[in-house]
N, CA, C and O atoms as a printed pandas DataFrame, in Angstrom:
     atom_number atom_name residue_name chain_id  residue_number  x_coord  y_coord  z_coord
0              1         N          MET        A               1   -9.913   19.941  -25.664
1              2        CA          MET        A               1  -11.212   19.462  -25.221
2              3         C          MET        A               1  -11.232   17.938  -25.280
3              4         O          MET        A               1  -10.742   17.336  -26.235
4              5         N          THR        A               2  -11.801   17.326  -24.253
5              6        CA          THR        A               2  -11.878   15.867  -24.242
6              7         C          THR        A               2  -13.254   15.421  -24.710
7              8         O          THR        A               2  -14.235   16.155  -24.584
8              9         N          GLN        A               3  -13.312   14.243  -25.235
9             10        CA          GLN        A               3  -14.567   13.668  -25.692
10            11         C          GLN        A               3  -15.383   13.221  -24.481
11            12         O          GLN        A               3  -14.805   12.824  -23.469
12            13         N          PRO        A               4  -16.707   13.275  -24.561
13            14        CA          PRO        A               4  -17.524   12.774  -23.450
14            15         C          PRO        A               4  -17.170   11.313  -23.167
15            16         O          PRO        A               4  -16.998   10.511  -24.084
16            17         N          GLY        A               5  -17.068   10.993  -21.899
17            18        CA          GLY        A               5  -16.779    9.629  -21.499
18            19         C          GLY        A               5  -15.295    9.290  -21.440
19            20         O          GLY        A               5  -14.936    8.193  -21.011
20            21         N          THR        A               6  -14.426   10.205  -21.859
21            22        CA          THR        A               6  -12.988    9.913  -21.767
22            23         C          THR        A               6  -12.447   10.449  -20.458
23            24         O          THR        A               6  -13.007   11.374  -19.870
24            25         N          MET        A               7  -11.351    9.858  -20.007
25            26        CA          MET        A               7  -10.751   10.289  -18.747
26            27         C          MET        A               7   -9.606   11.247  -19.035
27            28         O          MET        A               7   -8.895   11.118  -20.032
28            29         N          THR        A               8   -9.449   12.198  -18.146
29            30        CA          THR        A               8   -8.304   13.087  -18.248
30            31         C          THR        A               8   -7.068   12.343  -17.770
31            32         O          THR        A               8   -7.169   11.348  -17.052
32            33         N          ALA        A               9   -5.926   12.822  -18.166
33            34        CA          ALA        A               9   -4.678   12.185  -17.753
34            35         C          ALA        A               9   -4.534   12.247  -16.236
35            36         O          ALA        A               9   -4.983   13.193  -15.589
36            37         N          MET        A              10   -3.905   11.230  -15.693
37            38        CA          MET        A              10   -3.658   11.182  -14.258
38            39         C          MET        A              10   -2.604   12.232  -13.905
39            40         O          MET        A              10   -1.637   12.426  -14.641
40            41         N          SER        A              11   -2.801   12.894  -12.787
41            42        CA          SER        A              11   -1.801   13.866  -12.343
42            43         C          SER        A              11   -0.517   13.138  -11.979
43            44         O          SER        A              11   -0.521   11.934  -11.722
44            45         N          LYS        A              12    0.584   13.888  -11.960
45            46        CA          LYS        A              12    1.876   13.325  -11.586
46            47         C          LYS        A              12    1.814   12.745  -10.168
47            48         O          LYS        A              12    2.365   11.677   -9.902
48            49         N          GLU        A              13    1.143   13.456   -9.270
49            50        CA          GLU        A              13    1.024   13.009   -7.882
50            51         C          GLU        A              13    0.203   11.728   -7.774
51            52         O          GLU        A              13    0.548   10.823   -7.014
52            53         N          MET        A              14   -0.885   11.656   -8.539
53            54        CA          MET        A              14   -1.718   10.456   -8.496
54            55         C          MET        A              14   -0.955    9.267   -9.075
55            56         O          MET        A              14   -1.023    8.164   -8.533
56            57         N          GLN        A              15   -0.234    9.481  -10.164
57            58        CA          GLN        A              15    0.545    8.386  -10.753
58            59         C          GLN        A              15    1.613    7.905   -9.772
59            60         O          GLN        A              15    1.861    6.705   -9.654
60            61         N          ALA        A              16    2.243    8.849   -9.069
61            62        CA          ALA        A              16    3.256    8.483   -8.071
62            63         C          ALA        A              16    2.621    7.671   -6.947
63            64         O          ALA        A              16    3.234    6.735   -6.435
64            65         N          CYS        A              17    1.410    8.021   -6.565
65            66        CA          CYS        A              17    0.716    7.290   -5.501
66            67         C          CYS        A              17    0.345    5.883   -5.978
67            68         O          CYS        A              17    0.507    4.916   -5.233
68            69         N          VAL        A              18   -0.146    5.762   -7.204
69            70        CA          VAL        A              18   -0.454    4.443   -7.766
70            71         C          VAL        A              18    0.809    3.587   -7.778
71            72         O          VAL        A              18    0.779    2.418   -7.392
72            73         N          ASP        A              19    1.915    4.174   -8.220
73            74        CA          ASP        A              19    3.190    3.442   -8.259
74            75         C          ASP        A              19    3.622    3.009   -6.854
75            76         O          ASP        A              19    4.074    1.880   -6.661
76            77         N          ALA        A              20    3.479    3.909   -5.876
77            78        CA          ALA        A              20    3.851    3.578   -4.496
78            79         C          ALA        A              20    2.966    2.452   -3.960
79            80         O          ALA        A              20    3.447    1.558   -3.264
80            81         N          CYS        A              21    1.679    2.498   -4.285
81            82        CA          CYS        A              21    0.756    1.443   -3.845
82            83         C          CYS        A              21    1.130    0.099   -4.455
83            84         O          CYS        A              21    1.154   -0.917   -3.759
84            85         N          MET        A              22    1.421    0.089   -5.742
85            86        CA          MET        A              22    1.754   -1.171   -6.403
86            87         C          MET        A              22    3.088   -1.723   -5.911
87            88         O          MET        A              22    3.244   -2.932   -5.740
88            89         N          SER        A              23    4.030   -0.846   -5.688
89            90        CA          SER        A              23    5.329   -1.272   -5.155
90            91         C          SER        A              23    5.157   -1.857   -3.759
91            92         O          SER        A              23    5.720   -2.907   -3.449
92            93         N          CYS        A              24    4.390   -1.190   -2.929
93            94        CA          CYS        A              24    4.133   -1.661   -1.572
94            95         C          CYS        A              24    3.411   -3.008   -1.607
95            96         O          CYS        A              24    3.730   -3.905   -0.827
96            97         N          HIS        A              25    2.455   -3.146   -2.496
97            98        CA          HIS        A              25    1.724   -4.402   -2.638
98            99         C          HIS        A              25    2.687   -5.557   -2.923
99           100         O          HIS        A              25    2.613   -6.609   -2.289
100          101         N          VAL        A              26    3.586   -5.349   -3.879
101          102        CA          VAL        A              26    4.544   -6.392   -4.252
102          103         C          VAL        A              26    5.453   -6.744   -3.072
103          104         O          VAL        A              26    5.676   -7.921   -2.789
104          105         N          VAL        A              27    5.972   -5.734   -2.391
105          106        CA          VAL        A              27    6.874   -5.989   -1.260
106          107         C          VAL        A              27    6.130   -6.706   -0.128
107          108         O          VAL        A              27    6.688   -7.597    0.513
108          109         N          CYS        A              28    4.880   -6.323    0.117
109          110        CA          CYS        A              28    4.097   -7.019    1.158
110          111         C          CYS        A              28    3.898   -8.490    0.786
111          112         O          CYS        A              28    4.002   -9.365    1.647
112          113         N          GLU        A              29    3.615   -8.766   -0.481
113          114        CA          GLU        A              29    3.439  -10.156   -0.928
114          115         C          GLU        A              29    4.737  -10.946   -0.738
115          116         O          GLU        A              29    4.711  -12.083   -0.268
116          117         N          GLU        A              30    5.868  -10.341   -1.103
117          118        CA          GLU        A              30    7.161  -11.000   -0.928
118          119         C          GLU        A              30    7.447  -11.244    0.555
119          120         O          GLU        A              30    7.978  -12.287    0.934
120          121         N          THR        A              31    7.091  -10.283    1.368
121          122        CA          THR        A              31    7.347  -10.391    2.806
122          123         C          THR        A              31    6.459  -11.460    3.428
123          124         O          THR        A              31    6.883  -12.158    4.349
124          125         N          MET        A              32    5.228  -11.595    2.934
125          126        CA          MET        A              32    4.357  -12.666    3.427
126          127         C          MET        A              32    4.990  -14.022    3.168
127          128         O          MET        A              32    4.973  -14.900    4.031
128          129         N          SER        A              33    5.543  -14.189    1.987
129          130        CA          SER        A              33    6.196  -15.449    1.645
130          131         C          SER        A              33    7.364  -15.722    2.593
131          132         O          SER        A              33    7.533  -16.841    3.078
132          133         N          SER        A              34    8.152  -14.706    2.846
133          134        CA          SER        A              34    9.286  -14.817    3.769
134          135         C          SER        A              34    8.799  -15.143    5.180
135          136         O          SER        A              34    9.383  -15.978    5.870
136          137         N          CYS        A              35    7.743  -14.487    5.594
137          138        CA          CYS        A              35    7.183  -14.662    6.937
138          139         C          CYS        A              35    6.628  -16.080    7.113
139          140         O          CYS        A              35    6.767  -16.675    8.182
140          141         N          MET        A              36    6.003  -16.615    6.066
141          142        CA          MET        A              36    5.449  -17.972    6.161
142          143         C          MET        A              36    6.557  -18.998    6.357
143          144         O          MET        A              36    6.358  -20.007    7.034
144          145         N          GLN        A              37    7.713  -18.748    5.774
145          146        CA          GLN        A              37    8.829  -19.670    5.928
146          147         C          GLN        A              37    9.362  -19.664    7.357
147          148         O          GLN        A              37    9.869  -20.676    7.842
148          149         N          MET        A              38    9.245  -18.510    8.033
149          150        CA          MET        A              38    9.719  -18.401    9.415
150          151         C          MET        A              38    8.817  -19.156   10.376
151          152         O          MET        A              38    9.299  -19.820   11.294
152          153         N          GLY        A              39    7.493  -19.057   10.167
153          154        CA          GLY        A              39    6.536  -19.695   11.053
154          155         C          GLY        A              39    6.512  -19.028   12.422
155          156         O          GLY        A              39    7.152  -17.998   12.632
156          157         N          GLY        A              40    5.782  -19.613   13.334
157          158        CA          GLY        A              40    5.729  -19.107   14.704
158          159         C          GLY        A              40    4.585  -18.139   14.946
159          160         O          GLY        A              40    4.073  -17.525   14.009
160          161         N          GLN        A              41    4.191  -18.006   16.184
161          162        CA          GLN        A              41    3.070  -17.146   16.574
162          163         C          GLN        A              41    3.318  -15.659   16.359
163          164         O          GLN        A              41    2.416  -14.977   15.874
164          165         N          PRO        A              42    4.504  -15.107   16.695
165          166        CA          PRO        A              42    4.694  -13.664   16.496
166          167         C          PRO        A              42    4.475  -13.236   15.040
167          168         O          PRO        A              42    3.995  -12.135   14.773
168          169         N          GLN        A              43    4.830  -14.117   14.112
169          170        CA          GLN        A              43    4.666  -13.789   12.708
170          171         C          GLN        A              43    3.201  -13.739   12.276
171          172         O          GLN        A              43    2.885  -13.106   11.269
172          173         N          MET        A              44    2.315  -14.383   13.002
173          174        CA          MET        A              44    0.894  -14.361   12.633
174          175         C          MET        A              44    0.337  -12.948   12.713
175          176         O          MET        A              44   -0.451  -12.542   11.859
176          177         N          GLN        A              45    0.736  -12.206   13.721
177          178        CA          GLN        A              45    0.287  -10.819   13.846
178          179         C          GLN        A              45    0.834   -9.981   12.684
179          180         O          GLN        A              45    0.122   -9.148   12.123
180          181         N          ILE        A              46    2.085  -10.207   12.335
181          182        CA          ILE        A              46    2.691   -9.504   11.207
182          183         C          ILE        A              46    1.999   -9.918    9.910
183          184         O          ILE        A              46    1.748   -9.078    9.045
184          185         N          MET        A              47    1.692  -11.201    9.773
185          186        CA          MET        A              47    1.010  -11.695    8.566
186          187         C          MET        A              47   -0.328  -10.988    8.354
187          188         O          MET        A              47   -0.667  -10.622    7.228
188          189         N          ARG        A              48   -1.078  -10.799    9.423
189          190        CA          ARG        A              48   -2.366  -10.104    9.290
190          191         C          ARG        A              48   -2.158   -8.690    8.758
191          192         O          ARG        A              48   -2.882   -8.247    7.867
192          193         N          ALA        A              49   -1.178   -7.988    9.298
193          194        CA          ALA        A              49   -0.888   -6.627    8.849
194          195         C          ALA        A              49   -0.437   -6.628    7.388
195          196         O          ALA        A              49   -0.835   -5.763    6.609
196          197         N          LEU        A              50    0.392   -7.603    7.025
197          198        CA          LEU        A              50    0.855   -7.706    5.632
198          199         C          LEU        A              50   -0.300   -7.973    4.675
199          200         O          LEU        A              50   -0.378   -7.370    3.605
200          201         N          MET        A              51   -1.191   -8.874    5.061
201          202        CA          MET        A              51   -2.341   -9.186    4.211
202          203         C          MET        A              51   -3.247   -7.974    4.039
203          204         O          MET        A              51   -3.676   -7.658    2.930
204          205         N          ASP        A              52   -3.534   -7.298    5.151
205          206        CA          ASP        A              52   -4.375   -6.100    5.079
206          207         C          ASP        A              52   -3.738   -5.049    4.177
207          208         O          ASP        A              52   -4.410   -4.440    3.345
208          209         N          CYS        A              53   -2.450   -4.847    4.348
209          210        CA          CYS        A              53   -1.745   -3.827    3.575
210          211         C          CYS        A              53   -1.690   -4.203    2.098
211          212         O          CYS        A              53   -1.927   -3.356    1.236
212          213         N          ALA        A              54   -1.381   -5.458    1.796
213          214        CA          ALA        A              54   -1.297   -5.896    0.402
214          215         C          ALA        A              54   -2.627   -5.703   -0.315
215          216         O          ALA        A              54   -2.667   -5.190   -1.433
216          217         N          GLU        A              55   -3.697   -6.107    0.320
217          218        CA          GLU        A              55   -5.019   -5.972   -0.310
218          219         C          GLU        A              55   -5.445   -4.507   -0.432
219          220         O          GLU        A              55   -5.999   -4.099   -1.452
220          221         N          THR        A              56   -5.187   -3.736    0.596
221          222        CA          THR        A              56   -5.594   -2.334    0.599
222          223         C          THR        A              56   -4.831   -1.535   -0.458
223          224         O          THR        A              56   -5.416   -0.713   -1.164
224          225         N          THR        A              57   -3.531   -1.779   -0.562
225          226        CA          THR        A              57   -2.753   -1.023   -1.547
226          227         C          THR        A              57   -3.182   -1.366   -2.969
227          228         O          THR        A              57   -3.260   -0.481   -3.821
228          229         N          ARG        A              58   -3.459   -2.628   -3.231
229          230        CA          ARG        A              58   -3.921   -3.022   -4.570
230          231         C          ARG        A              58   -5.258   -2.371   -4.893
231          232         O          ARG        A              58   -5.452   -1.836   -5.985
232          233         N          MET        A              59   -6.174   -2.421   -3.936
233          234        CA          MET        A              59   -7.486   -1.826   -4.163
234          235         C          MET        A              59   -7.384   -0.308   -4.331
235          236         O          MET        A              59   -8.073    0.277   -5.167
236          237         N          CYS        A              60   -6.539    0.309   -3.548
237          238        CA          CYS        A              60   -6.358    1.758   -3.628
238          239         C          CYS        A              60   -5.849    2.160   -5.012
239          240         O          CYS        A              60   -6.359    3.099   -5.622
240          241         N          ALA        A              61   -4.845    1.443   -5.495
241          242        CA          ALA        A              61   -4.310    1.726   -6.833
242          243         C          ALA        A              61   -5.395    1.534   -7.892
243          244         O          ALA        A              61   -5.545    2.364   -8.789
244          245         N          ASP        A              62   -6.145    0.448   -7.788
245          246        CA          ASP        A              62   -7.227    0.189   -8.743
246          247         C          ASP        A              62   -8.246    1.321   -8.744
247          248         O          ASP        A              62   -8.673    1.773   -9.807
248          249         N          MET        A              63   -8.637    1.779   -7.563
249          250        CA          MET        A              63   -9.650    2.837   -7.470
250          251         C          MET        A              63   -9.144    4.152   -8.043
251          252         O          MET        A              63   -9.897    4.872   -8.699
252          253         N          MET        A              64   -7.877    4.472   -7.802
253          254        CA          MET        A              64   -7.330    5.702   -8.384
254          255         C          MET        A              64   -7.262    5.594   -9.903
255          256         O          MET        A              64   -7.570    6.556  -10.607
256          257         N          MET        A              65   -6.864    4.443  -10.408
257          258        CA          MET        A              65   -6.734    4.277  -11.860
258          259         C          MET        A              65   -8.084    4.395  -12.569
259          260         O          MET        A              65   -8.149    4.873  -13.702
260          261         N          ARG        A              66   -9.151    3.966  -11.912
261          262        CA          ARG        A              66  -10.466    4.084  -12.554
262          263         C          ARG        A              66  -11.213    5.352  -12.130
263          264         O          ARG        A              66  -12.384    5.540  -12.459
264          265         N          ARG        A              67  -10.506    6.219  -11.390
265          266        CA          ARG        A              67  -11.032    7.523  -10.965
266          267         C          ARG        A              67  -12.303    7.385  -10.125
267          268         O          ARG        A              67  -13.264    8.134  -10.300
268          269         N          SER        A              68  -12.286    6.423   -9.222
269          270        CA          SER        A              68  -13.433    6.217   -8.347
270          271         C          SER        A              68  -13.681    7.469   -7.501
271          272         O          SER        A              68  -12.732    8.098   -7.032
272          273         N          PRO        A              69  -14.947    7.832   -7.307
273          274        CA          PRO        A              69  -15.238    8.983   -6.442
274          275         C          PRO        A              69  -14.894    8.716   -4.976
275          276         O          PRO        A              69  -14.908    9.638   -4.160
276          277         N          MET        A              70  -14.587    7.466   -4.640
277          278        CA          MET        A              70  -14.215    7.124   -3.268
278          279         C          MET        A              70  -12.704    7.022   -3.089
279          280         O          MET        A              70  -12.237    6.547   -2.054
280          281         N          SER        A              71  -11.932    7.464   -4.088
281          282        CA          SER        A              71  -10.467    7.329   -4.037
282          283         C          SER        A              71   -9.846    8.031   -2.835
283          284         O          SER        A              71   -8.955    7.478   -2.190
284          285         N          ALA        A              72  -10.299    9.224   -2.530
285          286        CA          ALA        A              72   -9.703    9.968   -1.408
286          287         C          ALA        A              72   -9.897    9.212   -0.094
287          288         O          ALA        A              72   -8.970    9.119    0.711
288          289         N          GLU        A              73  -11.093    8.675    0.123
289          290        CA          GLU        A              73  -11.364    7.911    1.338
290          291         C          GLU        A              73  -10.539    6.628    1.362
291          292         O          GLU        A              73  -10.041    6.219    2.411
292          293         N          MET        A              74  -10.398    6.001    0.201
293          294        CA          MET        A              74   -9.608    4.772    0.121
294          295         C          MET        A              74   -8.145    5.073    0.399
295          296         O          MET        A              74   -7.463    4.284    1.054
296          297         N          CYS        A              75   -7.654    6.209   -0.093
297          298        CA          CYS        A              75   -6.265    6.600    0.167
298          299         C          CYS        A              75   -6.028    6.802    1.664
299          300         O          CYS        A              75   -4.976    6.428    2.183
300          301         N          ALA        A              76   -6.999    7.389    2.355
301          302        CA          ALA        A              76   -6.867    7.584    3.801
302          303         C          ALA        A              76   -6.801    6.234    4.514
303          304         O          ALA        A              76   -5.984    6.050    5.417
304          305         N          MET        A              77   -7.651    5.296    4.117
305          306        CA          MET        A              77   -7.648    3.968    4.722
306          307         C          MET        A              77   -6.344    3.240    4.387
307          308         O          MET        A              77   -5.783    2.544    5.232
308          309         N          CYS        A              78   -5.869    3.402    3.162
309          310        CA          CYS        A              78   -4.631    2.759    2.739
310          311         C          CYS        A              78   -3.447    3.277    3.558
311          312         O          CYS        A              78   -2.582    2.502    3.967
312          313         N          ALA        A              79   -3.415    4.581    3.793
313          314        CA          ALA        A              79   -2.338    5.160    4.603
314          315         C          ALA        A              79   -2.329    4.536    5.995
315          316         O          ALA        A              79   -1.267    4.245    6.545
316          317         N          LYS        A              80   -3.507    4.334    6.558
317          318        CA          LYS        A              80   -3.610    3.725    7.894
318          319         C          LYS        A              80   -3.121    2.275    7.868
319          320         O          LYS        A              80   -2.385    1.858    8.762
320          321         N          ALA        A              81   -3.518    1.513    6.866
321          322        CA          ALA        A              81   -3.080    0.116    6.757
322          323         C          ALA        A              81   -1.561    0.041    6.574
323          324         O          ALA        A              81   -0.900   -0.827    7.143
324          325         N          CYS        A              82   -1.026    0.957    5.781
325          326        CA          CYS        A              82    0.427    0.979    5.562
326          327         C          CYS        A              82    1.178    1.338    6.841
327          328         O          CYS        A              82    2.218    0.750    7.139
328          329         N          ASP        A              83    0.655    2.297    7.590
329          330        CA          ASP        A              83    1.281    2.671    8.869
330          331         C          ASP        A              83    1.297    1.479    9.824
331          332         O          ASP        A              83    2.304    1.214   10.480
332          333         N          MET        A              84    0.180    0.768    9.897
333          334        CA          MET        A              84    0.083   -0.392   10.789
334          335         C          MET        A              84    1.043   -1.491   10.358
335          336         O          MET        A              84    1.663   -2.144   11.197
336          337         N          CYS        A              85    1.163   -1.695    9.051
337          338        CA          CYS        A              85    2.051   -2.729    8.539
338          339         C          CYS        A              85    3.513   -2.355    8.800
339          340         O          CYS        A              85    4.314   -3.198    9.204
340          341         N          ALA        A              86    3.849   -1.093    8.567
341          342        CA          ALA        A              86    5.228   -0.643    8.826
342          343         C          ALA        A              86    5.583   -0.872   10.288
343          344         O          ALA        A              86    6.680   -1.335   10.600
344          345         N          GLU        A              87    4.664   -0.553   11.177
345          346        CA          GLU        A              87    4.905   -0.745   12.609
346          347         C          GLU        A              87    5.095   -2.228   12.944
347          348         O          GLU        A              87    5.978   -2.588   13.723
348          349         N          ALA        A              88    4.263   -3.078   12.349
349          350        CA          ALA        A              88    4.394   -4.528   12.587
350          351         C          ALA        A              88    5.737   -5.041   12.083
351          352         O          ALA        A              88    6.396   -5.831   12.758
352          353         N          CYS        A              89    6.139   -4.596   10.907
353          354        CA          CYS        A              89    7.426   -5.034   10.346
354          355         C          CYS        A              89    8.604   -4.551   11.190
355          356         O          CYS        A              89    9.622   -5.234   11.290
356          357         N          MET        A              90    8.465   -3.394   11.783
357          358        CA          MET        A              90    9.536   -2.842   12.617
358          359         C          MET        A              90    9.761   -3.665   13.889
359          360         O          MET        A              90   10.763   -3.480   14.581
360          361         N          SER        A              91    8.831   -4.570   14.195
361          362        CA          SER        A              91    9.023   -5.422   15.371
362          363         C          SER        A              91   10.124   -6.457   15.137
363          364         O          SER        A              91   10.523   -7.167   16.060
364          365         N          MET        A              92   10.615   -6.538   13.884
365          366        CA          MET        A              92   11.712   -7.455   13.558
366          367         C          MET        A              92   12.834   -6.662   12.876
367          368         O          MET        A              92   13.100   -6.860   11.691
368          369         N          PRO        A              93   13.488   -5.769   13.618
369          370        CA          PRO        A              93   14.468   -4.866   13.019
370          371         C          PRO        A              93   15.706   -5.551   12.440
371          372         O          PRO        A              93   16.428   -4.935   11.655
372          373         N          ASP        A              94   15.968   -6.793   12.800
373          374        CA          ASP        A              94   17.142   -7.495   12.280
374          375         C          ASP        A              94   16.863   -8.213   10.956
375          376         O          ASP        A              94   17.775   -8.776   10.350
376          377         N          ASP        A              95   15.618   -8.193   10.515
377          378        CA          ASP        A              95   15.234   -8.877    9.280
378          379         C          ASP        A              95   15.214   -7.872    8.127
379          380         O          ASP        A              95   14.418   -6.933    8.128
380          381         N          GLN        A              96   16.092   -8.075    7.147
381          382        CA          GLN        A              96   16.200   -7.138    6.018
382          383         C          GLN        A              96   14.902   -7.008    5.231
383          384         O          GLN        A              96   14.514   -5.905    4.847
384          385         N          GLN        A              97   14.231   -8.131    4.992
385          386        CA          GLN        A              97   12.981   -8.088    4.228
386          387         C          GLN        A              97   11.920   -7.281    4.970
387          388         O          GLN        A              97   11.177   -6.515    4.356
388          389         N          MET        A              98   11.849   -7.451    6.281
389          390        CA          MET        A              98   10.876   -6.692    7.071
390          391         C          MET        A              98   11.178   -5.199    7.018
391          392         O          MET        A              98   10.261   -4.381    6.946
392          393         N          MET        A              99   12.447   -4.844    7.054
393          394        CA          MET        A              99   12.827   -3.425    6.998
394          395         C          MET        A              99   12.537   -2.840    5.617
395          396         O          MET        A              99   12.125   -1.686    5.495
396          397         N          ARG        A             100   12.755   -3.644    4.585
397          398        CA          ARG        A             100   12.427   -3.219    3.217
398          399         C          ARG        A             100   10.913   -2.973    3.087
399          400         O          ARG        A             100   10.477   -2.010    2.455
400          401         N          CYS        A             101   10.143   -3.851    3.690
401          402        CA          CYS        A             101    8.691   -3.723    3.655
402          403         C          CYS        A             101    8.234   -2.491    4.443
403          404         O          CYS        A             101    7.369   -1.742    3.989
404          405         N          ALA        A             102    8.811   -2.292    5.606
405          406        CA          ALA        A             102    8.446   -1.126    6.418
406          407         C          ALA        A             102    8.699    0.167    5.645
407          408         O          ALA        A             102    7.892    1.095    5.699
408          409         N          GLU        A             103    9.807    0.226    4.936
409          410        CA          GLU        A             103   10.136    1.429    4.156
410          411         C          GLU        A             103    9.144    1.633    3.012
411          412         O          GLU        A             103    8.707    2.758    2.769
412          413         N          ALA        A             104    8.787    0.563    2.310
413          414        CA          ALA        A             104    7.800    0.662    1.224
414          415         C          ALA        A             104    6.450    1.113    1.777
415          416         O          ALA        A             104    5.751    1.914    1.157
416          417         N          CYS        A             105    6.095    0.593    2.941
417          418        CA          CYS        A             105    4.828    0.971    3.571
418          419         C          CYS        A             105    4.836    2.450    3.960
419          420         O          CYS        A             105    3.837    3.146    3.776
420          421         N          ARG        A             106    5.942    2.924    4.489
421          422        CA          ARG        A             106    6.023    4.339    4.879
422          423         C          ARG        A             106    5.906    5.262    3.663
423          424         O          ARG        A             106    5.211    6.277    3.710
424          425         N          ARG        A             107    6.595    4.897    2.570
425          426        CA          ARG        A             107    6.502    5.705    1.338
426          427         C          ARG        A             107    5.065    5.743    0.819
427          428         O          ARG        A             107    4.559    6.794    0.425
428          429         N          CYS        A             108    4.429    4.589    0.827
429          430        CA          CYS        A             108    3.056    4.507    0.340
430          431         C          CYS        A             108    2.114    5.305    1.246
431          432         O          CYS        A             108    1.247    6.027    0.756
432          433         N          ALA        A             109    2.280    5.177    2.549
433          434        CA          ALA        A             109    1.421    5.908    3.491
434          435         C          ALA        A             109    1.540    7.406    3.275
435          436         O          ALA        A             109    0.538    8.121    3.275
436          437         N          GLU        A             110    2.760    7.879    3.093
437          438        CA          GLU        A             110    2.979    9.311    2.877
438          439         C          GLU        A             110    2.285    9.773    1.595
439          440         O          GLU        A             110    1.621   10.810    1.587
440          441         N          SER        A             111    2.434    9.020    0.534
441          442        CA          SER        A             111    1.825    9.375   -0.749
442          443         C          SER        A             111    0.293    9.324   -0.646
443          444         O          SER        A             111   -0.400   10.199   -1.165
444          445         N          CYS        A             112   -0.223    8.297    0.025
445          446        CA          CYS        A             112   -1.681    8.166    0.163
446          447         C          CYS        A             112   -2.270    9.279    1.039
447          448         O          CYS        A             112   -3.367    9.770    0.771
448          449         N          ARG        A             113   -1.544    9.671    2.077
449          450        CA          ARG        A             113   -2.029   10.786    2.903
450          451         C          ARG        A             113   -2.145   12.060    2.069
451          452         O          ARG        A             113   -3.121   12.801    2.186
452          453         N          ALA        A             114   -1.151   12.303    1.235
453          454        CA          ALA        A             114   -1.187   13.481    0.364
454          455         C          ALA        A             114   -2.368   13.396   -0.598
455          456         O          ALA        A             114   -3.054   14.393   -0.824
456          457         N          MET        A             115   -2.608   12.224   -1.162
457          458        CA          MET        A             115   -3.721   12.066   -2.104
458          459         C          MET        A             115   -5.073   12.167   -1.399
459          460         O          MET        A             115   -6.035   12.665   -1.983
460          461         N          SER        A             116   -5.159   11.708   -0.168
461          462        CA          SER        A             116   -6.440   11.762    0.544
462          463         C          SER        A             116   -6.845   13.211    0.821
463          464         O          SER        A             116   -8.028   13.518    0.966
464          465         N          ALA        A             117   -5.858   14.086    0.892
465          466        CA          ALA        A             117   -6.129   15.502    1.129
466          467         C          ALA        A             117   -6.333   16.271   -0.176
467          468         O          ALA        A             117   -6.838   17.394   -0.165
468          469         N          ALA        A             118   -5.941   15.668   -1.296
469          470        CA          ALA        A             118   -6.034   16.347   -2.597
470          471         C          ALA        A             118   -7.423   16.174   -3.197
471          472         O          ALA        A             118   -8.161   15.252   -2.850
472          473         N          THR        A             119   -7.751   17.067   -4.090
473          474        CA          THR        A             119   -8.991   16.937   -4.848
474          475         C          THR        A             119   -8.676   16.073   -6.049
475          476         O          THR        A             119   -7.842   16.431   -6.881
476          477         N          MET        A             120   -9.345   14.932   -6.139
477          478        CA          MET        A             120   -9.040   14.015   -7.239
478          479         C          MET        A             120   -9.908   14.325   -8.378
479          480         O          MET        A             120   -9.820   13.672   -9.417
């Protein structure tokens, strides 16, 4: 029995999703730094996707950790942001950092889609 006001342990799936979100957040931040060094107009579109994804993944992880009642909806939005970011990164297939970011985004999107369908 738990005490009133205490939280139950996070499920294995939720913890995996939080981890995927935080990992994706870090990779997006690193990729933004790399992208800024490249400069140029094409990178601006990628930068927007990276910024959206970085912020969304951080917020999604935060909401799951505090057991927000809006976590499922946030996970759905996060999956969409990650999909968009992965697609933007794929526009530069010869760049290792972009490919690393696309992969992190895909993993996070998959995990967030599963969580958005789960009862939290």
